[in-house]
Tab-separated table of C-alpha atoms in Angstrom:
chain	number	residue	atom	x	y	z
A	1	MET	CA	0.155	0.000	-0.045
A	2	PRO	CA	1.203	3.528	-0.702
A	3	GLU	CA	2.452	5.597	2.278
A	4	LYS	CA	0.461	8.617	3.416
A	5	ALA	CA	2.431	11.815	4.022
A	6	TYR	CA	2.759	11.298	7.601
A	7	GLU	CA	3.744	7.758	7.240
A	8	THR	CA	6.885	8.672	5.189
A	9	ALA	CA	7.605	11.237	7.642
A	10	CYS	CA	7.581	9.115	10.622
A	11	ARG	CA	9.555	6.402	8.812
A	12	LYS	CA	12.038	8.847	7.979
A	13	LEU	CA	12.223	10.017	11.527
A	14	ASP	CA	12.672	6.498	12.578
A	15	ILE	CA	15.788	6.334	10.236
A	16	VAL	CA	17.193	9.599	12.038
A	17	GLU	CA	16.542	8.458	15.483
A	18	ALA	CA	17.944	5.056	14.651
A	19	ALA	CA	21.296	6.955	13.927
A	20	ALA	CA	20.938	9.080	17.054
A	21	SER	CA	20.665	5.705	19.007
A	22	LYS	CA	23.631	4.368	17.088
A	23	ALA	CA	25.598	7.727	18.223
A	24	GLU	CA	24.859	7.177	21.856
A	25	GLY	CA	26.075	3.564	21.709
A	26	LEU	CA	29.331	4.823	19.903
A	27	LEU	CA	29.872	7.544	22.465
A	28	ALA	CA	29.642	5.053	25.193
A	29	GLU	CA	32.091	2.616	23.407
A	30	VAL	CA	34.634	5.775	23.043
A	31	GLU	CA	34.339	6.591	26.718
A	32	SER	CA	34.740	2.838	27.670
A	33	LEU	CA	37.837	2.335	25.338
A	34	GLY	CA	39.311	5.724	26.738
A	35	ASP	CA	39.334	4.305	30.130
A	36	ARG	CA	40.962	0.857	28.952
A	37	ARG	CA	43.563	3.109	26.972
A	38	LYS	CA	44.740	4.375	30.289
A	39	LEU	CA	45.580	0.869	31.330
A	40	TYR	CA	46.664	-0.860	28.140
A	41	VAL	CA	48.584	0.860	25.250
A	42	SER	CA	47.143	-1.781	22.803
A	43	ALA	CA	43.822	-0.294	23.038
A	44	GLN	CA	45.021	3.063	21.437
A	45	PRO	CA	44.255	1.721	17.756
A	46	ALA	CA	40.784	0.314	18.549
A	47	PHE	CA	40.275	3.717	20.465
A	48	ASP	CA	41.270	6.072	17.591
A	49	ALA	CA	39.230	4.012	14.847
A	50	LYS	CA	35.989	4.070	17.471
A	51	VAL	CA	36.556	8.189	17.616
A	52	ARG	CA	36.593	8.242	13.832
A	53	GLU	CA	33.472	6.475	13.382
A	54	CYS	CA	31.759	8.204	16.069
A	55	ARG	CA	32.928	11.624	14.881
A	56	SER	CA	31.559	10.742	11.419
A	57	LEU	CA	28.020	9.818	12.601
A	58	PHE	CA	27.798	12.775	14.679
A	59	GLU	CA	28.863	15.178	11.588
A	60	SER	CA	25.942	13.667	9.526
A	61	LEU	CA	23.577	14.287	12.685
A	62	LEU	CA	24.828	17.828	12.944
A	63	THR	CA	23.823	18.580	9.431
A	64	VAL	CA	20.288	17.359	9.642
A	65	ASP	CA	18.780	20.946	10.784
A	66	GLY	CA	20.520	22.453	7.776
A	67	GLY	CA	23.569	23.925	9.632
A	68	LYS	CA	27.166	23.339	9.680
A	69	SER	CA	29.127	20.751	11.876
A	70	ASP	CA	29.802	22.093	15.335
A	71	LYS	CA	33.419	21.675	15.834
A	72	SER	CA	33.040	21.885	19.533
A	73	VAL	CA	30.876	18.684	19.735
A	74	LEU	CA	33.239	16.959	17.146
A	75	GLN	CA	36.404	17.871	19.081
A	76	ALA	CA	34.881	16.771	22.551
A	77	ILE	CA	34.482	13.319	21.379
A	78	GLY	CA	37.337	11.321	22.524
A	79	ARG	CA	38.532	13.739	25.041
A	80	PRO	CA	38.783	12.723	28.631
A	81	VAL	CA	35.831	13.005	31.039
A	82	CYS	CA	35.043	12.793	34.623
A	83	GLY	CA	32.396	11.007	36.768
A	84	ASP	CA	29.917	9.065	34.796
A	85	GLY	CA	31.226	10.215	31.593
A	86	ILE	CA	28.539	12.849	30.549
A	87	ALA	CA	29.983	15.686	32.528
A	88	THR	CA	33.108	17.909	32.068
A	89	ALA	CA	35.151	19.802	34.437
A	90	ASP	CA	32.905	22.804	34.738
A	91	GLY	CA	29.909	20.671	35.806
A	92	ASN	CA	28.055	21.001	32.487
A	93	SER	CA	26.897	18.380	29.865
A	94	SER	CA	29.628	17.440	27.535
A	95	PRO	CA	28.916	18.749	23.999
A	96	PRO	CA	28.127	15.395	22.444
A	97	ALA	CA	25.886	14.295	25.246
A	98	LYS	CA	24.098	17.632	25.373
A	99	PHE	CA	23.692	17.768	21.648
A	100	LEU	CA	22.258	14.092	21.495
A	101	LYS	CA	19.524	15.262	24.148
A	102	GLU	CA	18.573	18.254	22.412
A	103	PHE	CA	18.432	16.256	18.897
A	104	ARG	CA	16.033	13.686	20.395
A	105	ASP	CA	13.806	16.420	21.746
A	106	ARG	CA	13.584	17.838	17.994
A	107	ILE	CA	12.861	14.499	16.670
A	108	ASN	CA	9.956	13.974	19.403
A	109	SER	CA	8.600	17.419	18.689
A	110	LYS	CA	8.683	16.780	14.915
A	111	ARG	CA	7.009	13.332	15.249
A	112	LEU	CA	4.002	14.857	17.289
A	113	GLU	CA	3.725	17.259	14.490
A	114	ALA	CA	3.727	14.853	11.854
A	115	LEU	CA	0.715	12.649	13.635
A	116	ARG	CA	-1.282	15.595	14.837
A	117	VAL	CA	-3.242	16.137	11.813
A	118	PRO	CA	-4.239	12.677	11.103
A	119	LEU	CA	-4.748	11.925	14.710
A	120	ILE	CA	-7.395	14.748	14.700
A	121	ASP	CA	-9.139	13.485	12.014
A	122	LEU	CA	-9.369	10.036	13.745
A	123	ILE	CA	-10.448	11.549	17.135
A	124	ALA	CA	-13.367	13.349	14.977
A	125	SER	CA	-14.463	9.789	13.611
A	126	VAL	CA	-14.513	8.304	17.077
A	127	ASP	CA	-16.459	11.169	18.494
A	128	SER	CA	-18.884	10.657	15.462
A	129	SER	CA	-19.281	7.031	16.078
A	130	LEU	CA	-19.802	7.259	19.694
A	131	GLY	CA	-22.393	10.056	18.976
A	132	LYS	CA	-24.430	7.703	16.882
A	133	LEU	CA	-24.093	4.761	19.646
A	134	ALA	CA	-25.145	7.188	22.372
A	135	CYS	CA	-28.615	6.651	21.298
A	136	HIS	CA	-28.814	2.889	22.787
A	137	GLU	CA	-30.181	2.704	26.206
A	138	VAL	CA	-28.176	0.866	28.963
A	139	ASP	CA	-29.667	-0.801	31.848
A	140	LYS	CA	-29.286	-3.713	33.980
A	141	ALA	CA	-31.559	-5.722	31.654
A	142	ASN	CA	-29.141	-5.282	28.785
A	143	ARG	CA	-25.712	-4.743	30.147
A	144	THR	CA	-24.408	-8.155	29.286
A	145	LYS	CA	-25.823	-8.351	25.892
A	146	LYS	CA	-23.823	-7.564	22.563
A	147	VAL	CA	-24.213	-4.454	20.855
A	148	GLU	CA	-25.406	-5.001	17.064
A	149	ASP	CA	-24.882	-1.744	15.456
A	150	PRO	CA	-22.603	-1.351	12.482
A	151	GLU	CA	-21.155	1.888	14.194
A	152	LEU	CA	-19.584	-0.406	16.976
A	153	GLU	CA	-17.976	-2.347	13.902
A	154	ALA	CA	-16.542	1.058	12.488
A	155	LEU	CA	-15.286	1.950	15.884
A	156	ARG	CA	-13.068	-1.211	16.004
A	157	LEU	CA	-11.699	-0.278	12.875
A	158	ILE	CA	-10.708	3.210	13.748
A	159	VAL	CA	-9.168	2.440	17.306
A	160	PRO	CA	-6.520	-0.033	16.036
A	161	GLU	CA	-5.770	2.457	13.125
A	162	MET	CA	-5.248	5.038	16.054
A	163	ASP	CA	-2.940	2.468	17.973
A	164	ALA	CA	-0.758	1.962	14.764
A	165	LEU	CA	-0.767	5.595	14.059
A	166	LEU	CA	0.830	6.208	17.649
A	167	GLY	CA	3.349	3.448	17.004
A	168	THR	CA	5.880	2.601	19.657
A	169	ASN	CA	7.118	6.115	20.152
A	170	VAL	CA	4.272	7.576	21.713
A	171	ALA	CA	2.777	6.920	25.145
A	172	ARG	CA	-0.556	5.597	25.344
A	173	PRO	CA	-3.244	8.107	26.915
A	174	PRO	CA	-5.084	6.946	30.316
A	175	ARG	CA	-7.595	4.247	30.109
A	176	TRP	CA	-6.181	3.375	26.680
A	177	SER	CA	-6.162	-0.571	27.178
A	178	ASP	CA	-9.656	-0.334	29.094
A	179	LEU	CA	-11.039	1.301	25.793
A	180	LYS	CA	-9.591	-1.599	23.753
A	181	ARG	CA	-10.852	-4.196	26.107
A	182	HIS	CA	-14.552	-2.742	26.137
A	183	LEU	CA	-14.515	-2.778	22.429
A	184	SER	CA	-13.531	-6.114	22.249
A	185	PHE	CA	-16.218	-7.496	24.562
A	186	GLY	CA	-18.777	-5.093	22.873
A	187	GLN	CA	-21.412	-5.433	25.279
A	188	PHE	CA	-24.003	-2.642	26.366
A	189	GLY	CA	-22.288	-2.512	29.361
A	190	ASP	CA	-18.833	-1.980	28.027
A	191	LEU	CA	-20.349	0.903	25.566
A	192	ASP	CA	-21.531	2.578	28.632
A	193	GLU	CA	-17.977	2.378	30.231
A	194	ILE	CA	-16.496	3.728	26.691
A	195	ILE	CA	-18.782	6.656	26.470
A	196	THR	CA	-18.643	7.738	30.038
A	197	TRP	CA	-15.205	6.916	31.010
A	198	ASP	CA	-12.775	5.512	28.434
A	199	TRP	CA	-12.827	7.758	25.549
A	200	PRO	CA	-13.428	11.247	27.466
A	201	GLU	CA	-9.981	10.320	29.413
A	202	ALA	CA	-8.266	8.752	26.322
A	203	LYS	CA	-8.858	11.883	24.173
A	204	GLN	CA	-8.026	14.397	26.862
A	205	GLY	CA	-4.681	12.554	27.226
A	206	LEU	CA	-4.400	12.641	23.730
A	207	ARG	CA	-4.856	16.178	23.152
A	208	GLU	CA	-2.557	16.861	26.125
A	209	THR	CA	0.348	14.877	24.474
A	210	PHE	CA	-0.008	16.481	21.189
A	211	GLY	CA	-0.421	20.082	22.813
A	212	ILE	CA	2.931	20.118	24.233
A	213	MET	CA	4.234	20.845	20.715
A	214	GLN	CA	3.325	24.677	21.292
A	215	ALA	CA	5.960	24.481	24.278
A	216	LEU	CA	8.835	23.871	21.985
A	217	PRO	CA	8.784	26.378	19.251
A	218	GLU	CA	12.368	26.735	19.282
A	219	LEU	CA	13.144	23.282	18.319
A	220	GLU	CA	12.769	23.219	14.861
A	221	LEU	CA	14.433	20.900	12.207
A	222	VAL	CA	14.925	22.434	8.849
A	223	ASP	CA	15.211	19.686	6.919
A	224	LEU	CA	12.897	17.424	8.796
A	225	ASP	CA	10.237	20.063	7.987
A	226	ASP	CA	10.577	19.394	4.663
A	227	LEU	CA	9.237	15.867	5.291
A	228	LEU	CA	5.707	17.511	6.625
A	229	VAL	CA	5.317	19.945	3.569
A	230	ASP	CA	3.201	17.585	1.721
A	231	ARG	CA	0.659	17.470	4.388
A	232	PRO	CA	-2.605	15.313	3.297
A	233	SER	CA	-5.755	17.052	3.334
A	234	PHE	CA	-8.111	14.889	5.242
A	235	LYS	CA	-11.497	15.294	3.454
A	236	LYS	CA	-14.500	14.151	4.965
A	237	ALA	CA	-16.222	10.859	3.206
A	238	THR	CA	-18.906	11.820	1.098
A	239	ARG	CA	-21.937	9.242	1.338
A	240	LEU	CA	-22.221	7.496	-1.751
A	241	HIS	CA	-25.248	5.527	-3.504
A	242	TRP	CA	-23.664	2.109	-3.773
A	243	ASP	CA	-27.085	0.426	-4.592
A	244	ARG	CA	-26.933	2.301	-8.227
A	245	LEU	CA	-24.069	-0.111	-9.246
A	246	SER	CA	-24.170	-3.366	-10.656
A	247	ALA	CA	-21.686	-6.128	-9.278
A	248	GLU	CA	-19.561	-5.513	-12.397
A	249	ASP	CA	-19.577	-1.783	-12.309
A	250	PHE	CA	-18.283	-2.175	-8.443
A	251	GLU	CA	-15.699	-4.371	-9.367
A	252	ARG	CA	-14.484	-1.972	-12.118
A	253	LEU	CA	-14.609	0.864	-9.904
A	254	VAL	CA	-12.169	-0.917	-7.399
A	255	PHE	CA	-9.971	-1.824	-10.542
A	256	SER	CA	-9.883	1.848	-11.475
A	257	LEU	CA	-8.614	3.075	-8.360
A	258	PHE	CA	-5.223	1.632	-9.177
A	259	LEU	CA	-4.931	2.872	-12.602
A	260	GLY	CA	-2.627	5.767	-13.183
A	261	GLU	CA	-1.276	5.362	-9.401
A	262	SER	CA	2.678	5.701	-9.928
A	263	ALA	CA	3.015	3.160	-6.892
A	264	TYR	CA	1.031	0.553	-8.358
A	265	GLU	CA	1.875	-1.645	-11.609
A	266	ASN	CA	0.311	-4.340	-13.777
A	267	PRO	CA	-3.326	-4.418	-12.503
A	268	GLU	CA	-4.917	-7.269	-13.885
A	269	TRP	CA	-8.083	-9.475	-13.468
A	270	VAL	CA	-7.091	-13.100	-11.896
A	271	THR	CA	-10.484	-14.843	-11.843
A	272	LYS	CA	-13.210	-14.878	-14.244
A	273	THR	CA	-16.608	-13.230	-13.933
A	274	THR	CA	-18.248	-16.486	-13.448
A	275	ALA	CA	-16.242	-17.597	-10.476
A	276	ALA	CA	-17.967	-19.493	-7.554
A	277	ASP	CA	-18.427	-16.180	-5.728
A	278	ARG	CA	-19.781	-14.246	-8.363
A	279	GLY	CA	-16.928	-11.986	-8.175
A	280	ARG	CA	-13.658	-11.242	-9.746
A	281	ASP	CA	-10.387	-10.928	-8.188
A	282	ILE	CA	-7.720	-8.259	-8.921
A	283	SER	CA	-3.882	-8.527	-8.949
A	284	VAL	CA	-1.682	-5.597	-8.660
A	285	ASN	CA	1.785	-4.990	-7.734
A	286	TRP	CA	2.733	-2.293	-5.271
A	287	VAL	CA	6.132	-0.872	-6.010
A	288	HIS	CA	8.256	1.282	-3.471
A	289	THR	CA	11.422	2.578	-4.021
A	290	ASP	CA	13.819	3.253	-0.975
A	291	PRO	CA	17.176	5.066	-1.337
A	292	LEU	CA	18.840	2.190	0.840
A	293	LEU	CA	16.898	-0.848	0.164
A	294	GLY	CA	16.245	-0.070	-3.660
A	295	THR	CA	12.977	-1.130	-5.459
A	296	VAL	CA	10.757	-3.374	-3.454
A	297	ARG	CA	7.851	-5.027	-4.899
A	298	LYS	CA	4.716	-6.559	-3.080
A	299	ARG	CA	1.836	-8.440	-4.759
A	300	ILE	CA	-1.534	-7.656	-3.777
A	301	ILE	CA	-4.930	-9.497	-4.613
A	302	ILE	CA	-8.226	-7.638	-3.964
A	303	GLN	CA	-11.237	-9.550	-3.856
A	304	CYS	CA	-14.757	-7.371	-4.493
A	305	LYS	CA	-18.091	-8.216	-2.928
A	306	HIS	CA	-21.019	-6.030	-4.096
A	307	TRP	CA	-23.057	-7.065	-1.002
A	308	ARG	CA	-25.680	-4.662	0.380
A	309	ASP	CA	-28.226	-6.893	2.006
A	310	ARG	CA	-25.929	-8.537	4.749
A	311	SER	CA	-22.486	-8.354	6.314
A	312	ILE	CA	-19.386	-10.393	5.291
A	313	GLY	CA	-18.699	-12.921	7.768
A	314	VAL	CA	-15.702	-15.289	8.693
A	315	HIS	CA	-17.658	-18.313	6.803
A	316	ASP	CA	-17.796	-15.970	3.701
A	317	ILE	CA	-13.908	-16.190	3.297
A	318	ALA	CA	-13.580	-19.764	4.369
A	319	THR	CA	-12.538	-20.613	0.432
A	320	LEU	CA	-9.637	-18.011	0.753
A	321	ARG	CA	-7.155	-21.020	1.790
A	322	GLU	CA	-7.882	-22.848	-1.617
A	323	GLN	CA	-8.009	-19.727	-3.697
A	324	MET	CA	-4.581	-18.938	-2.347
A	325	LYS	CA	-3.149	-22.068	-4.290
A	326	LEU	CA	-4.476	-20.604	-7.495
A	327	TRP	CA	-3.002	-17.053	-7.037
A	328	GLN	CA	0.426	-18.334	-6.237
A	329	PRO	CA	3.208	-18.352	-7.286
A	330	PRO	CA	4.336	-15.539	-7.095
A	331	ARG	CA	3.549	-14.968	-3.430
A	332	VAL	CA	0.689	-12.736	-2.258
A	333	ASP	CA	1.778	-10.354	0.185
A	334	PHE	CA	-1.485	-8.454	0.885
A	335	LEU	CA	-5.158	-9.396	0.601
A	336	ILE	CA	-7.794	-6.611	0.359
A	337	LEU	CA	-11.469	-7.443	0.860
A	338	ALA	CA	-13.359	-4.606	-0.610
A	339	THR	CA	-17.047	-4.494	-0.356
A	340	SER	CA	-19.764	-2.057	-0.796
A	341	GLY	CA	-21.352	-3.130	2.600
A	342	ARG	CA	-19.791	-4.047	5.968
A	343	PHE	CA	-17.922	-6.721	7.777
A	344	SER	CA	-19.261	-8.749	10.568
A	345	THR	CA	-17.535	-8.216	14.257
A	346	ASP	CA	-16.342	-11.976	14.045
A	347	LEU	CA	-14.601	-11.296	10.906
A	348	VAL	CA	-12.925	-8.160	12.039
A	349	ASP	CA	-11.623	-9.860	14.993
A	350	TYR	CA	-10.213	-12.740	12.846
A	351	VAL	CA	-8.605	-10.428	10.601
A	352	GLU	CA	-7.010	-8.727	13.463
A	353	GLN	CA	-5.921	-11.976	15.121
A	354	HIS	CA	-4.486	-13.161	11.684
A	355	ASN	CA	-2.525	-9.965	11.109
A	356	GLN	CA	-0.881	-10.394	14.809
A	357	GLY	CA	0.215	-14.033	13.932
A	358	GLU	CA	3.034	-15.335	11.942
A	359	SER	CA	1.604	-15.342	8.365
A	360	PRO	CA	3.221	-13.417	5.999
A	361	LEU	CA	0.051	-12.458	4.265
A	362	HIS	CA	-1.336	-9.350	5.587
A	363	ILE	CA	-5.229	-8.942	5.215
A	364	VAL	CA	-6.850	-5.381	4.875
A	365	LEU	CA	-10.655	-4.659	5.083
A	366	TRP	CA	-12.277	-1.970	2.858
A	367	PRO	CA	-15.897	-1.549	3.866
A	368	ASP	CA	-18.108	1.041	2.276
A	369	SER	CA	-16.914	3.619	4.536
A	370	ARG	CA	-13.304	2.967	3.763
A	371	LEU	CA	-14.057	3.224	0.060
A	372	GLU	CA	-15.903	6.636	0.594
A	373	VAL	CA	-12.894	8.054	2.246
A	374	ILE	CA	-10.746	6.811	-0.655
A	375	LEU	CA	-12.800	7.990	-3.154
A	376	SER	CA	-13.309	11.464	-1.571
A	377	THR	CA	-9.757	12.156	-3.344
A	378	LYS	CA	-10.737	10.800	-6.516
A	379	GLN	CA	-13.917	12.967	-7.742
A	380	HIS	CA	-13.345	11.911	-11.541
A	381	LEU	CA	-14.391	8.404	-10.387
A	382	ILE	CA	-17.380	9.537	-8.466
A	383	ALA	CA	-18.316	11.493	-11.655
A	384	GLU	CA	-17.969	8.656	-13.915
A	385	TYR	CA	-20.075	5.888	-11.705
A	386	PRO	CA	-23.569	7.085	-10.771
A	387	LEU	CA	-22.431	7.222	-7.054
A	388	GLN	CA	-24.238	10.744	-6.265
C-alpha cells in the first residue's frame, strides 16, 4: 500500500532516530575504550578507530537541521571526561551528550507534529461513531448483551488504526487499554464504560500529549520540516449511493482505483466473472523505492464483493485458503477485501488475530466507509460512476 505523507515522515524520523541511538552507543564505546586505553597501550588503535567512526556519525547528525558541523561537539568526542562520562570539569553536560539530548527533543517534537493532523481526523471519527451509539439505552437488563450496531464495527476499525498511528514512540493515554478491552467485549455495559469514562479520558490525554508541541517552538529541524510540507488534506467522506452500481460496476470501480497510480503496476483480473462467488479478483503490484533498500515489489490481491443486504462474515472467506493456491506463485503479500457493505464483528476479530500472527499474508478490510474516504480524493471516479 502506498505511504501517506505522515507515514513517510515518521519512517524517515525513525531512520534519523536510529542513527541517534547508534551515536549514543558509539559515544559510550569511546568512553569505555578511553578508560581501557589508560591501562593498556594496545587499546589505542581501537580507540582511535572508534573515535573516527563516532565523529563521522555525529557530523552527519549535526547537518540534519541544515546547519554546519559544530566543531566543539566533534572535538569533544574522545576527550577525557570525569565522573559518569557525561559531565566536563565545569559541571556542564559534555557537548556530544548535550547535542544528542536536544536532537532527540527535536525528533520527538517533529514526530508529534507529523501525527497531529491524522490524529485529529481519527478523534473526530471516534466522536462521530460514539455520538451515534449514544442512542442506545443501557440498563441492568441489557448490560451483558452484545451491541449489534454497524457503528461499533466501524469503531473497532478506527481505534486499531489510531493505535498503529501512535506506533511505539508515543505513550498511550489514560484508559487506553480499558477502551480496547471494552471494544473487544462489545456489550452494552462496555459501551456505557467507553462513552462515560474510557474515551473522554483517552481523548483528553491525546490532546495533552500533542499539545506539548506548542511549548517547543525553538526546537525546529529545517530538513525534517521538508518531510511535512506535503501534508495530506483530510477530506470528509461523502455518502455514496452504492445501490446504483451493479456487481460488475463495483468491480471495475475498485480496479480503476489502481489505474494511473505511480505506486502500482500491472493491474489485472485473476479470476473470471463466472467465479463461484460471482466476483472477480484483482491482482496488482505495489512498487516502493527506497534509497537504501532499492526497489521493493509486493503483490496484492483484491477480492470484490458488492453485497448490500448482509455483512461479510468469517464463513464467507473460508474458501480463501483454497483460492490462495490458484493465486500463487508469485507469493501474495496483501489481501484486500473490498465491499460496498460492511464486515461482521467476527470477521474483524479474525483479521486482527490473523495479522498479529506469523503468516506473511496481511489482510486489509475495505468496507463502504473506507471506500468513501478513498473516493473523496478521486472525484473523477465518482463522476464516472452513478454514485451521487
